[in-house]
Short mmCIF file of C-alpha atoms and ligand atoms in Angstrom, two decimals:
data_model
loop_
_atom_site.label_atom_id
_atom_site.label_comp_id
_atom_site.label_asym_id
_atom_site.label_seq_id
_atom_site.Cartn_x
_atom_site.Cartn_y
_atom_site.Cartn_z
CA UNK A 8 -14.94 40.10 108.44
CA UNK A 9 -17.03 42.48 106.88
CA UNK A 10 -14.42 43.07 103.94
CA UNK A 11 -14.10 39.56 103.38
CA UNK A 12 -17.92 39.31 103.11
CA UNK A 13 -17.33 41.76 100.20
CA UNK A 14 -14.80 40.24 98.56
CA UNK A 15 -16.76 36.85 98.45
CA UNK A 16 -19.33 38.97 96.72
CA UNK A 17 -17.91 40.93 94.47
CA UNK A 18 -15.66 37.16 93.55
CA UNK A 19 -19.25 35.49 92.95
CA UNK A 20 -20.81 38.39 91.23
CA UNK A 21 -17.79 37.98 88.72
CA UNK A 22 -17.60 34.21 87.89
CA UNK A 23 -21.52 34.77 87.09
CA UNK A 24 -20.77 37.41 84.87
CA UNK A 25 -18.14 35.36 83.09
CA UNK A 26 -19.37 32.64 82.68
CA UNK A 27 -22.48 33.70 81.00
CA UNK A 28 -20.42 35.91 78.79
CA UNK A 29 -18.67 32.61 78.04
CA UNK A 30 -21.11 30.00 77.43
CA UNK A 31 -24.14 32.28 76.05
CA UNK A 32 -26.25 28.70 75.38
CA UNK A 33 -25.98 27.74 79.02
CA UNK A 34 -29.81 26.65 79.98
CA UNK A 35 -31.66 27.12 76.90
CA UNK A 36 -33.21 24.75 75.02
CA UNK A 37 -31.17 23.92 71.91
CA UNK A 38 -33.21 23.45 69.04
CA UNK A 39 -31.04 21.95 65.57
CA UNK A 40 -32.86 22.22 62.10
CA UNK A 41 -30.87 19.84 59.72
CA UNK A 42 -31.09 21.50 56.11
CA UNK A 43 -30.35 19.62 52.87
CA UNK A 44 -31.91 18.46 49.76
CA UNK A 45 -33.76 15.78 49.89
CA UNK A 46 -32.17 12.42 50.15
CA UNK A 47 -29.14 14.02 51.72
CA UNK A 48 -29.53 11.81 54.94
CA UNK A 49 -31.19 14.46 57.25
CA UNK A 50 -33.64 12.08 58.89
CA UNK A 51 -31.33 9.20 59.12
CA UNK A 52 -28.48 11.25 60.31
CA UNK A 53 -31.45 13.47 63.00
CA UNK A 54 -32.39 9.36 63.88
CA UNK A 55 -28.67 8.95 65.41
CA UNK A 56 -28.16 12.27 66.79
CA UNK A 57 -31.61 12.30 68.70
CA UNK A 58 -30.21 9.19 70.40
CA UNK A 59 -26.81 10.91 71.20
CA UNK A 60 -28.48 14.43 72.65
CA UNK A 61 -31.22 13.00 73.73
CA UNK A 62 -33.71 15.65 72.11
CA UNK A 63 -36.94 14.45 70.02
CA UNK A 64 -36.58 14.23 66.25
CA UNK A 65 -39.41 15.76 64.36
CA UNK A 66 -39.88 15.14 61.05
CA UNK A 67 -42.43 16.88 59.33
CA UNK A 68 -42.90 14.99 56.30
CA UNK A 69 -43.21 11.75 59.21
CA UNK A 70 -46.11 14.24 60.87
CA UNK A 71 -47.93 14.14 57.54
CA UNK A 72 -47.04 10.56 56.57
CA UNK A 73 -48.59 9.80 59.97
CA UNK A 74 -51.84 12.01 59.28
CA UNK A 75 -51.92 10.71 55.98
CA UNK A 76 -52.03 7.13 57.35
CA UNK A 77 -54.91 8.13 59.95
CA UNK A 78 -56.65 9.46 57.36
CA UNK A 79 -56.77 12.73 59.20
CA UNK A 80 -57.84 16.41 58.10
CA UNK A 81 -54.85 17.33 57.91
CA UNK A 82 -53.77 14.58 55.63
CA UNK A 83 -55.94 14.81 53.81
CA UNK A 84 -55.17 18.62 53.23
CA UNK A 85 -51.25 17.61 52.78
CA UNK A 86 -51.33 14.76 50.24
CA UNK A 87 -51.72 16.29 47.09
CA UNK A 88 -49.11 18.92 47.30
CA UNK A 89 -46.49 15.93 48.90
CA UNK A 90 -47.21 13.41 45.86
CA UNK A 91 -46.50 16.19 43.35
CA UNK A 92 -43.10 16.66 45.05
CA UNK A 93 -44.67 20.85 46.21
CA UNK A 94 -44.46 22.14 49.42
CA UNK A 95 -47.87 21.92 51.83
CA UNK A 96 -48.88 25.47 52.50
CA UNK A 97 -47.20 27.06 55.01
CA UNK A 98 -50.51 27.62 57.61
CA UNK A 99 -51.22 23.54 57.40
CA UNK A 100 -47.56 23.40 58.29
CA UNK A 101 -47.09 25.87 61.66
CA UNK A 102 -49.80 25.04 63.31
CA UNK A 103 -48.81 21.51 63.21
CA UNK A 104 -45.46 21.68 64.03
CA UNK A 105 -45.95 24.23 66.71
CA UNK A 106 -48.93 21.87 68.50
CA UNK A 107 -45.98 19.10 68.36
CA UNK A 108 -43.07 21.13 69.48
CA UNK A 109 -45.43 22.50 72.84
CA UNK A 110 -45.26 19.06 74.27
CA UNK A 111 -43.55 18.10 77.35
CA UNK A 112 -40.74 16.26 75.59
CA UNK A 113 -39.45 18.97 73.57
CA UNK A 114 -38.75 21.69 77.02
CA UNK A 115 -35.69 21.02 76.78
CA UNK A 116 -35.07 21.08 72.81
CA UNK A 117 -35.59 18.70 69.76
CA UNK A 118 -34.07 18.32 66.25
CA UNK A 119 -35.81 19.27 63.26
CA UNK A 120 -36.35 17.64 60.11
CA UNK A 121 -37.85 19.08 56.98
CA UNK A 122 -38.60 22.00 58.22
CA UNK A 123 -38.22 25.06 57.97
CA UNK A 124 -38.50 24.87 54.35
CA UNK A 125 -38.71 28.18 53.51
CA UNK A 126 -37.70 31.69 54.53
CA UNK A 127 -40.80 32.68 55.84
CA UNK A 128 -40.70 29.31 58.04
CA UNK A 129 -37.83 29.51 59.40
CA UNK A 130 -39.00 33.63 60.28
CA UNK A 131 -42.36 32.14 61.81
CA UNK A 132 -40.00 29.77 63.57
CA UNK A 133 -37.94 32.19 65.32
CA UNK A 134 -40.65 34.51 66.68
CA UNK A 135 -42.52 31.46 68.20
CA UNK A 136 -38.98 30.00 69.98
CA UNK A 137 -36.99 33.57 70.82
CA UNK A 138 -34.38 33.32 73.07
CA UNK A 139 -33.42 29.62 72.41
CA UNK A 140 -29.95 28.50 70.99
CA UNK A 141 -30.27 27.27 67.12
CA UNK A 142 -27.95 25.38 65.25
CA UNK A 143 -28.47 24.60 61.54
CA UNK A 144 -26.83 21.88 60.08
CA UNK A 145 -26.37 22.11 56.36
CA UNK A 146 -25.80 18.53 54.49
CA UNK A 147 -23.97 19.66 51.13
CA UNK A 148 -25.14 16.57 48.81
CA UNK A 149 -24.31 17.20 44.62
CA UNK A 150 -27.67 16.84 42.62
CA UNK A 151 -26.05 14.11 40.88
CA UNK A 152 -26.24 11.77 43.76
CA UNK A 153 -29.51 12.54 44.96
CA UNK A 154 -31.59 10.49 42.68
CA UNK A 155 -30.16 6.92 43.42
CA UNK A 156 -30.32 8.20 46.60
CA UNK A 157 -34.07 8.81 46.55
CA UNK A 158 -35.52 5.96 44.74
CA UNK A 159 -33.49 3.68 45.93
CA UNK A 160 -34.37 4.30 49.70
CA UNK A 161 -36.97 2.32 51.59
CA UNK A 162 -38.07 2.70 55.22
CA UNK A 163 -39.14 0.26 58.30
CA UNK A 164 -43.02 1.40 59.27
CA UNK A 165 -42.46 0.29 62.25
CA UNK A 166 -38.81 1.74 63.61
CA UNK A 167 -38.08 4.34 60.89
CA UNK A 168 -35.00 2.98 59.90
CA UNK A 169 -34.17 3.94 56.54
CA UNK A 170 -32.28 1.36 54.20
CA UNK A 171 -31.24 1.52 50.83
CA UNK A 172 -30.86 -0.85 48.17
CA UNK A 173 -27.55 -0.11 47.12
CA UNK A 174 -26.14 1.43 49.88
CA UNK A 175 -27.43 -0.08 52.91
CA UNK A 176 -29.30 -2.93 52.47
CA UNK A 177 -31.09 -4.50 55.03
CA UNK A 178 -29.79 -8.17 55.89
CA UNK A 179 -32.79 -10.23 54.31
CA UNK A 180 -34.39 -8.34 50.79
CA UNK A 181 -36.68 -5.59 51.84
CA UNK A 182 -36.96 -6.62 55.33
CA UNK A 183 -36.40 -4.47 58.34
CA UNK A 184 -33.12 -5.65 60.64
CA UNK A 185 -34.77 -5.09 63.69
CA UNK A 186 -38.42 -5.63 62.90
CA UNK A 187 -38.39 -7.90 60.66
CA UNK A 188 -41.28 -6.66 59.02
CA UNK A 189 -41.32 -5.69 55.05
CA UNK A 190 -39.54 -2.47 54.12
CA UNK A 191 -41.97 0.17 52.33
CA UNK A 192 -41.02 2.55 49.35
CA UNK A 193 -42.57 5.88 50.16
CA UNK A 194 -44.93 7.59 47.45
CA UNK A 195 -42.93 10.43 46.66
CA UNK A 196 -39.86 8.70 46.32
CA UNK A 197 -40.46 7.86 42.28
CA UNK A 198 -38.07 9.35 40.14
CA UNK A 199 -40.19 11.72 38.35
CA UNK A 200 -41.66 13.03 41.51
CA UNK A 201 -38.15 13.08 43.77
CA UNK A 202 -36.90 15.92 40.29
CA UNK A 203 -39.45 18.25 41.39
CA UNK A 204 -38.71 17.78 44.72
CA UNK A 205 -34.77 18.45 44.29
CA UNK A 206 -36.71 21.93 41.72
CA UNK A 207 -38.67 23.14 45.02
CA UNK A 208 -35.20 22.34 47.10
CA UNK A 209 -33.60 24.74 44.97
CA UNK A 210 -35.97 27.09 44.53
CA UNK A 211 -37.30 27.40 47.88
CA UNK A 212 -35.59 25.73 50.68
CA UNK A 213 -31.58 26.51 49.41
CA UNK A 214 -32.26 30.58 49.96
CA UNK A 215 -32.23 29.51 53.46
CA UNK A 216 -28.50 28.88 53.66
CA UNK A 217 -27.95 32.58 52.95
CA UNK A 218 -30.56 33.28 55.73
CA UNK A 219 -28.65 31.17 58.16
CA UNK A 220 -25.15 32.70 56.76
CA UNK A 221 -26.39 36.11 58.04
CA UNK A 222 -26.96 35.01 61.71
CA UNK A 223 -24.15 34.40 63.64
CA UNK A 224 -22.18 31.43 64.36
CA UNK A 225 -25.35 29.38 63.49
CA UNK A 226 -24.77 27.51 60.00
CA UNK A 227 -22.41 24.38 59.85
CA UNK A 228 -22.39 23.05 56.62
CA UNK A 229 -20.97 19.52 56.57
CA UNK A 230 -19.75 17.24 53.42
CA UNK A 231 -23.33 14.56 52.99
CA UNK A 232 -20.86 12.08 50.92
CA UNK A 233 -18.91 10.89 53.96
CA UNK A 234 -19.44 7.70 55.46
CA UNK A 235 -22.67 7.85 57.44
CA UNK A 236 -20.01 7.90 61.06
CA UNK A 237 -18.40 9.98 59.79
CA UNK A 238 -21.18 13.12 58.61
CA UNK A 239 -22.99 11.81 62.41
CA UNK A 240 -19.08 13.23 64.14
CA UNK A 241 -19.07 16.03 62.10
CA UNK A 242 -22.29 17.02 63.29
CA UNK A 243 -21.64 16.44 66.67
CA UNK A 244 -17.70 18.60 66.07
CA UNK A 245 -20.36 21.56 64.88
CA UNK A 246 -22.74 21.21 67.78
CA UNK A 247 -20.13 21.49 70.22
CA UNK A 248 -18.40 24.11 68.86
CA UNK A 249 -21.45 26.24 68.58
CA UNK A 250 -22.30 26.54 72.58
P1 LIG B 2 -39.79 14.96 53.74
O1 LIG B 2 -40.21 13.72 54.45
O2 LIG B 2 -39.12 15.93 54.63
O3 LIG B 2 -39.02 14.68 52.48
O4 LIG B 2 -41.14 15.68 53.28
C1 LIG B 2 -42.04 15.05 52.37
C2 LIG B 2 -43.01 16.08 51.83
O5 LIG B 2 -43.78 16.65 52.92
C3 LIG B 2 -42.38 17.28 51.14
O6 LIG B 2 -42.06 17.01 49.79
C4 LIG B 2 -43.50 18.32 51.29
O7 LIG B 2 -44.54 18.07 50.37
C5 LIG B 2 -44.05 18.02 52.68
N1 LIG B 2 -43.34 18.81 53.72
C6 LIG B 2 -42.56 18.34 54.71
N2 LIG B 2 -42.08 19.33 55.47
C7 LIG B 2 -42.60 20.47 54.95
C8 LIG B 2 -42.47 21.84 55.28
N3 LIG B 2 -41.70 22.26 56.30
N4 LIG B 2 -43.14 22.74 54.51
C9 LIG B 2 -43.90 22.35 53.50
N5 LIG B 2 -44.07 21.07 53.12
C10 LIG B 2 -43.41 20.13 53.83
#
């Protein structure tokens, strides 16, 4: 009896072993930073895939846009550097995101958007998470397309479904499918501002990809000139294959 005791023991002390060995993200929160130029479809593609997981999407551009609209502090402290296509400094930016990503909704992970942006955010980022499983996702768009992409995109203010004028326009001109409320062309998305924005992009935000490159089994950089399906399955292909 007693030996069979032991057996049952040392047979449960081993499939624990294993199968953490196996499945190292088992019960942490999974936290997915989509990385891209801008205009490479992070937000619409983070839109779909918050639906699928079930995770928030937070945007951090929307967190401004938002505190711009309220007329907030903050907003106030943000819009200058976002019209002229710069990055907001980087202590207006953590303490924002980290208030958001405390609340109750984002225990058990979220999806980021815009952020981190640079090296030193994406450093800030890991020593406030530690210990939770990342995944980056890496939207490879040519700066040729990004352009048309940007100025011709316009966004529900209601749902935050993004359009575009060539292609994906909304069913009635500039009118939201599902709201039916008039589309809205966000400030920076002029050409002259959306070139400095792809010039910070390369300049700041691409050294990440390196960053990422060095960690293990974290970076999965998909093709952004698929069909919209078809970038949302690779996505999901990369998630699964990094637990
Ligand atoms: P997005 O909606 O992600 O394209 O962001 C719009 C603008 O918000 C950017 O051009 C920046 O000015 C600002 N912004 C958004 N996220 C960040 C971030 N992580 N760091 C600095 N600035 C940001």
């Amino acid at each position: 009896m007693k030996k069979s005791i032991y057996i049952l023991f040392l047979a449960f002390i081993s499939i624990f072993f294993i199968g953490n060995s196996c499945n190292k993200s088992e019960g942490k929160s999974m936290i997915v930073i989509m990385l891209g130029p801008p205009g490479a479809g992070k937000g619409t593609q983070a839109i779909d895939l918050s639906k699928k997981l079930k995770l928030p999407h937070i945007s951090t551009g929307d967190l401004f846009r938002e505190n711009i609209q309220k007329n907030t502090n903050l907003g106030q402290k943000a819009q200058s550097y976002m019209n002229q296509g710069l990055l907001v400094p980087d202590e207006i930016v953590l303490d924002m995101l980290f208030d958001r990503v405390a609340k109750e909704d984002c225990k058990k992970g979220y999806i980021l958007d815009g952020f981190p942006r640079t090296v030193d955010q994406a450093k800030a980022l890991e020593t406030h998470i530690q210990n939770n499983k990342l995944v980056v996702i890496n939207l490879e768009v040519p700066d040729g397309k990004i352009i048309e992409r940007i100025t011709g995109r316009m966004t529900c203010p209601k749902c935050g479904e993004i359009y575009h004028k060539t292609y994906k326009p909304p069913k009635e001109d500039s009118m939201c499918d599902n709201c039916k409320i008039p589309l809205t062309q966000r400030k920076d998305d002029t050409e002259e501002v959306a070139k400095q924005r792809l010039s910070t992009y390369h300049q700041q935000t691409e050294p990440l990809i390196e960053y990422y490159k060095n960690q293990k089994d974290v970076l999965y950089t998909i093709n952004g000139i698929s069909s919209k399906e078809q970038i949302q399955q690779d996505i999901l292909t990369s998630i699964e294959k990094s637990k």
